[in-house]
GROMACS .gro file of N, CA, C and O in nm:
model
  264
    1MET      N    1  -1.451   0.803   9.878
    1MET     CA    2  -1.346   0.721   9.959
    1MET      C    3  -1.418   0.567   9.947
    1MET      O    4  -1.524   0.568   9.998
    2LYS      N    5  -1.338   0.443   9.936
    2LYS     CA    6  -1.356   0.341   9.972
    2LYS      C    7  -1.266   0.289  10.060
    2LYS      O    8  -1.192   0.291  10.060
    3THR      N    9  -1.331   0.156  10.153
    3THR     CA   10  -1.244   0.095  10.207
    3THR      C   11  -1.308  -0.085  10.266
    3THR      O   12  -1.447  -0.091  10.231
    4GLU      N   13  -1.208  -0.165  10.239
    4GLU     CA   14  -1.300  -0.259  10.316
    4GLU      C   15  -1.294  -0.304  10.428
    4GLU      O   16  -1.390  -0.359  10.463
    5SER      N   17  -1.256  -0.243  10.514
    5SER     CA   18  -1.260  -0.269  10.660
    5SER      C   19  -1.364  -0.105  10.731
    5SER      O   20  -1.363  -0.021  10.686
    6ILE      N   21  -1.466  -0.163  10.820
    6ILE     CA   22  -1.574  -0.078  10.853
    6ILE      C   23  -1.478   0.009  10.973
    6ILE      O   24  -1.521   0.140  10.929
    7ASP      N   25  -1.412  -0.038  11.015
    7ASP     CA   26  -1.337   0.045  11.135
    7ASP      C   27  -1.228   0.138  11.047
    7ASP      O   28  -1.203   0.282  11.096
    8GLU      N   29  -1.180   0.130  10.927
    8GLU     CA   30  -1.100   0.220  10.832
    8GLU      C   31  -1.168   0.320  10.803
    8GLU      O   32  -1.137   0.439  10.770
    9ALA      N   33  -1.335   0.259  10.744
    9ALA     CA   34  -1.458   0.375  10.681
    9ALA      C   35  -1.473   0.470  10.801
    9ALA      O   36  -1.484   0.605  10.757
   10LYS      N   37  -1.506   0.410  10.944
   10LYS     CA   38  -1.484   0.489  11.048
   10LYS      C   39  -1.411   0.591  11.093
   10LYS      O   40  -1.438   0.751  11.113
   11LYS      N   41  -1.293   0.587  11.089
   11LYS     CA   42  -1.169   0.651  11.115
   11LYS      C   43  -1.200   0.752  10.958
   11LYS      O   44  -1.197   0.892  11.019
   12MET      N   45  -1.197   0.694  10.875
   12MET     CA   46  -1.172   0.830  10.763
   12MET      C   47  -1.286   0.908  10.790
   12MET      O   48  -1.280   1.063  10.749
   13ALA      N   49  -1.454   0.872  10.824
   13ALA     CA   50  -1.550   0.955  10.801
   13ALA      C   51  -1.488   1.067  10.907
   13ALA      O   52  -1.564   1.180  10.907
   14ARG      N   53  -1.462   1.022  11.042
   14ARG     CA   54  -1.455   1.075  11.135
   14ARG      C   55  -1.359   1.204  11.129
   14ARG      O   56  -1.364   1.311  11.123
   15GLU      N   57  -1.242   1.199  11.047
   15GLU     CA   58  -1.161   1.283  11.024
   15GLU      C   59  -1.203   1.394  10.912
   15GLU      O   60  -1.183   1.477  10.924
   16GLU      N   61  -1.293   1.352  10.850
   16GLU     CA   62  -1.373   1.429  10.712
   16GLU      C   63  -1.446   1.522  10.773
   16GLU      O   64  -1.462   1.638  10.755
   17SER      N   65  -1.549   1.455  10.863
   17SER     CA   66  -1.635   1.536  10.958
   17SER      C   67  -1.582   1.613  10.990
   17SER      O   68  -1.660   1.767  11.065
   18LEU      N   69  -1.473   1.616  11.071
   18LEU     CA   70  -1.413   1.735  11.144
   18LEU      C   71  -1.342   1.847  11.064
   18LEU      O   72  -1.369   1.936  11.113
   19THR      N   73  -1.343   1.813  10.956
   19THR     CA   74  -1.280   1.944  10.837
   19THR      C   75  -1.374   1.994  10.768
   19THR      O   76  -1.441   2.120  10.742
   20ARG      N   77  -1.476   1.932  10.753
   20ARG     CA   78  -1.664   1.971  10.696
   20ARG      C   79  -1.725   2.012  10.792
   20ARG      O   80  -1.788   1.910  10.835
   21GLN      N   81  -1.758   2.127  10.852
   21GLN     CA   82  -1.844   2.138  10.991
   21GLN      C   83  -1.977   2.154  10.979
   21GLN      O   84  -2.048   2.084  11.046
   22ASP      N   85  -2.035   2.190  10.865
   22ASP     CA   86  -2.197   2.151  10.826
   22ASP      C   87  -2.215   2.082  10.747
   22ASP      O   88  -2.320   2.089  10.664
   23GLU      N   89  -2.163   1.944  10.749
   23GLU     CA   90  -2.218   1.862  10.633
   23GLU      C   91  -2.181   1.702  10.701
   23GLU      O   92  -2.082   1.676  10.785
   24ALA      N   93  -2.304   1.628  10.669
   24ALA     CA   94  -2.269   1.518  10.705
   24ALA      C   95  -2.199   1.395  10.656
   24ALA      O   96  -2.194   1.400  10.491
   25ILE      N   97  -2.133   1.323  10.667
   25ILE     CA   98  -2.051   1.248  10.625
   25ILE      C   99  -2.093   1.091  10.633
   25ILE      O  100  -2.113   1.043  10.773
   26PHE      N  101  -2.147   1.032  10.531
   26PHE     CA  102  -2.189   0.895  10.563
   26PHE      C  103  -2.097   0.776  10.523
   26PHE      O  104  -2.030   0.784  10.469
   27ILE      N  105  -2.167   0.675  10.603
   27ILE     CA  106  -2.057   0.546  10.602
   27ILE      C  107  -2.172   0.436  10.505
   27ILE      O  108  -2.267   0.417  10.597
   28ILE      N  109  -2.149   0.398  10.389
   28ILE     CA  110  -2.219   0.333  10.326
   28ILE      C  111  -2.152   0.202  10.289
   28ILE      O  112  -2.091   0.206  10.223
   29TYR      N  113  -2.243   0.039  10.313
   29TYR     CA  114  -2.163  -0.075  10.261
   29TYR      C  115  -2.246  -0.118  10.130
   29TYR      O  116  -2.375  -0.114  10.165
   30CYS      N  117  -2.164  -0.155  10.012
   30CYS     CA  118  -2.240  -0.203   9.901
   30CYS      C  119  -2.221  -0.322   9.928
   30CYS      O  120  -2.106  -0.378   9.947
   31ASN      N  121  -2.322  -0.385   9.945
   31ASN     CA  122  -2.345  -0.558   9.902
   31ASN      C  123  -2.306  -0.610   9.784
   31ASN      O  124  -2.238  -0.771   9.758
   32ARG      N  125  -2.257  -0.560   9.681
   32ARG     CA  126  -2.254  -0.597   9.537
   32ARG      C  127  -2.093  -0.598   9.519
   32ARG      O  128  -2.022  -0.698   9.488
   33THR      N  129  -1.997  -0.466   9.583
   33THR     CA  130  -1.881  -0.472   9.565
   33THR      C  131  -1.798  -0.489   9.700
   33THR      O  132  -1.683  -0.526   9.697
   34LYS      N  133  -1.853  -0.538   9.781
   34LYS     CA  134  -1.837  -0.547   9.947
   34LYS      C  135  -1.743  -0.467   9.998
   34LYS      O  136  -1.651  -0.494  10.077
   35TYR      N  137  -1.759  -0.344   9.971
   35TYR     CA  138  -1.688  -0.218  10.007
   35TYR      C  139  -1.762  -0.139  10.111
   35TYR      O  140  -1.890  -0.152  10.097
   36ASN      N  141  -1.649  -0.049  10.179
   36ASN     CA  142  -1.739   0.079  10.251
   36ASN      C  143  -1.705   0.165  10.188
   36ASN      O  144  -1.608   0.216  10.184
   37TYR      N  145  -1.821   0.285  10.187
   37TYR     CA  146  -1.758   0.402  10.113
   37TYR      C  147  -1.831   0.515  10.191
   37TYR      O  148  -1.893   0.513  10.280
   38VAL      N  149  -1.743   0.615  10.186
   38VAL     CA  150  -1.729   0.731  10.273
   38VAL      C  151  -1.794   0.840  10.174
   38VAL      O  152  -1.680   0.895  10.113
   39ALA      N  153  -1.884   0.880  10.215
   39ALA     CA  154  -1.938   1.018  10.130
   39ALA      C  155  -2.027   1.109  10.158
   39ALA      O  156  -2.080   1.084  10.260
   40THR      N  157  -2.020   1.210  10.139
   40THR     CA  158  -2.121   1.332  10.166
   40THR      C  159  -2.279   1.305  10.120
   40THR      O  160  -2.379   1.374  10.153
   41ASP      N  161  -2.287   1.229  10.014
   41ASP     CA  162  -2.401   1.178   9.952
   41ASP      C  163  -2.483   1.107  10.030
   41ASP      O  164  -2.427   0.983  10.010
   42GLY      N  165  -2.546   1.098  10.084
   42GLY     CA  166  -2.650   0.989  10.141
   42GLY      C  167  -2.754   0.906  10.101
   42GLY      O  168  -2.823   0.840  10.122
   43LEU      N  169  -2.746   0.955   9.949
   43LEU     CA  170  -2.853   0.834   9.858
   43LEU      C  171  -2.829   0.688   9.882
   43LEU      O  172  -2.720   0.697   9.866
   44ILE      N  173  -2.858   0.634   9.882
   44ILE     CA  174  -2.864   0.456   9.898
   44ILE      C  175  -2.955   0.395   9.811
   44ILE      O  176  -3.060   0.409   9.795
   45ARG      N  177  -2.875   0.304   9.736
   45ARG     CA  178  -2.946   0.226   9.635
   45ARG      C  179  -2.954   0.096   9.695
   45ARG      O  180  -2.963   0.080   9.806
   46SER      N  181  -3.101   0.020   9.625
   46SER     CA  182  -3.154  -0.071   9.693
   46SER      C  183  -3.038  -0.226   9.688
   46SER      O  184  -3.066  -0.264   9.792
   47TRP      N  185  -2.900  -0.203   9.664
   47TRP     CA  186  -2.823  -0.291   9.708
   47TRP      C  187  -2.689  -0.245   9.801
   47TRP      O  188  -2.613  -0.321   9.843
   48GLU      N  189  -2.750  -0.130   9.859
   48GLU     CA  190  -2.662  -0.073   9.995
   48GLU      C  191  -2.701  -0.067  10.090
   48GLU      O  192  -2.867  -0.046  10.093
   49ARG      N  193  -2.627  -0.033  10.201
   49ARG     CA  194  -2.701  -0.043  10.345
   49ARG      C  195  -2.606   0.095  10.395
   49ARG      O  196  -2.488   0.094  10.407
   50LEU      N  197  -2.701   0.166  10.500
   50LEU     CA  198  -2.639   0.285  10.539
   50LEU      C  199  -2.594   0.234  10.691
   50LEU      O  200  -2.663   0.159  10.764
   51ILE      N  201  -2.435   0.256  10.715
   51ILE     CA  202  -2.405   0.187  10.850
   51ILE      C  203  -2.430   0.290  10.970
   51ILE      O  204  -2.441   0.258  11.036
   52GLY      N  205  -2.391   0.420  10.903
   52GLY     CA  206  -2.417   0.532  10.989
   52GLY      C  207  -2.363   0.659  10.925
   52GLY      O  208  -2.323   0.637  10.816
   53PHE      N  209  -2.369   0.787  11.015
   53PHE     CA  210  -2.289   0.872  10.994
   53PHE      C  211  -2.251   0.983  11.099
   53PHE      O  212  -2.241   0.925  11.190
   54TYR      N  213  -2.144   1.078  11.016
   54TYR     CA  214  -2.094   1.161  11.129
   54TYR      C  215  -2.096   1.326  11.095
   54TYR      O  216  -2.114   1.344  10.972
   55GLU      N  217  -2.154   1.370  11.197
   55GLU     CA  218  -2.183   1.511  11.191
   55GLU      C  219  -2.102   1.564  11.310
   55GLU      O  220  -2.109   1.552  11.433
   56ASN      N  221  -1.991   1.641  11.283
   56ASN     CA  222  -1.897   1.720  11.358
   56ASN      C  223  -1.805   1.623  11.450
   56ASN      O  224  -1.809   1.677  11.591
   57GLY      N  225  -1.775   1.525  11.385
   57GLY     CA  226  -1.694   1.420  11.437
   57GLY      C  227  -1.768   1.299  11.560
   57GLY      O  228  -1.741   1.241  11.625
   58ARG      N  229  -1.871   1.351  11.544
   58ARG     CA  230  -2.005   1.252  11.667
   58ARG      C  231  -2.071   1.148  11.564
   58ARG      O  232  -2.110   1.163  11.442
   59TYR      N  233  -2.080   1.012  11.601
   59TYR     CA  234  -2.127   0.936  11.500
   59TYR      C  235  -2.254   0.908  11.561
   59TYR      O  236  -2.302   0.884  11.683
   60THR      N  237  -2.317   0.873  11.436
   60THR     CA  238  -2.475   0.833  11.478
   60THR      C  239  -2.524   0.730  11.403
   60THR      O  240  -2.480   0.712  11.277
   61ALA      N  241  -2.543   0.618  11.438
   61ALA     CA  242  -2.582   0.471  11.349
   61ALA      C  243  -2.717   0.489  11.311
   61ALA      O  244  -2.781   0.563  11.357
   62GLY      N  245  -2.718   0.410  11.202
   62GLY     CA  246  -2.893   0.447  11.123
   62GLY      C  247  -2.893   0.530  11.005
   62GLY      O  248  -2.807   0.599  10.972
   63LYS      N  249  -3.047   0.562  11.027
   63LYS     CA  250  -3.029   0.654  10.908
   63LYS      C  251  -3.050   0.809  10.959
   63LYS      O  252  -3.064   0.814  11.104
   64SER      N  253  -3.019   0.944  10.872
   64SER     CA  254  -3.010   1.007  10.905
   64SER      C  255  -3.139   1.101  10.849
   64SER      O  256  -3.227   1.066  10.791
   65SER      N  257  -3.132   1.185  10.970
   65SER     CA  258  -3.286   1.276  10.925
   65SER      C  259  -3.245   1.418  10.829
   65SER      O  260  -3.361   1.497  10.844
   66LEU      N  261  -3.153   1.417  10.751
   66LEU     CA  262  -3.121   1.519  10.691
   66LEU      C  263  -3.204   1.515  10.581
   66LEU      O  264  -3.234   1.375  10.504
   0.00000   0.00000   0.00000
């Protein structure tokens, strides 16, 4: 899922993390497209930046230990 607003991305990621109990949901910002992406894939390419991630509805800023 993609969105232009970080607040909207956080809302979407939180809702998704509550439905997927044992999976981290990542919020990634892409410098090329200027969009925030909400995904379960934590792979970050050189032009992207990890904003944070949600696990079971709890937000953590920065990198995941997963």
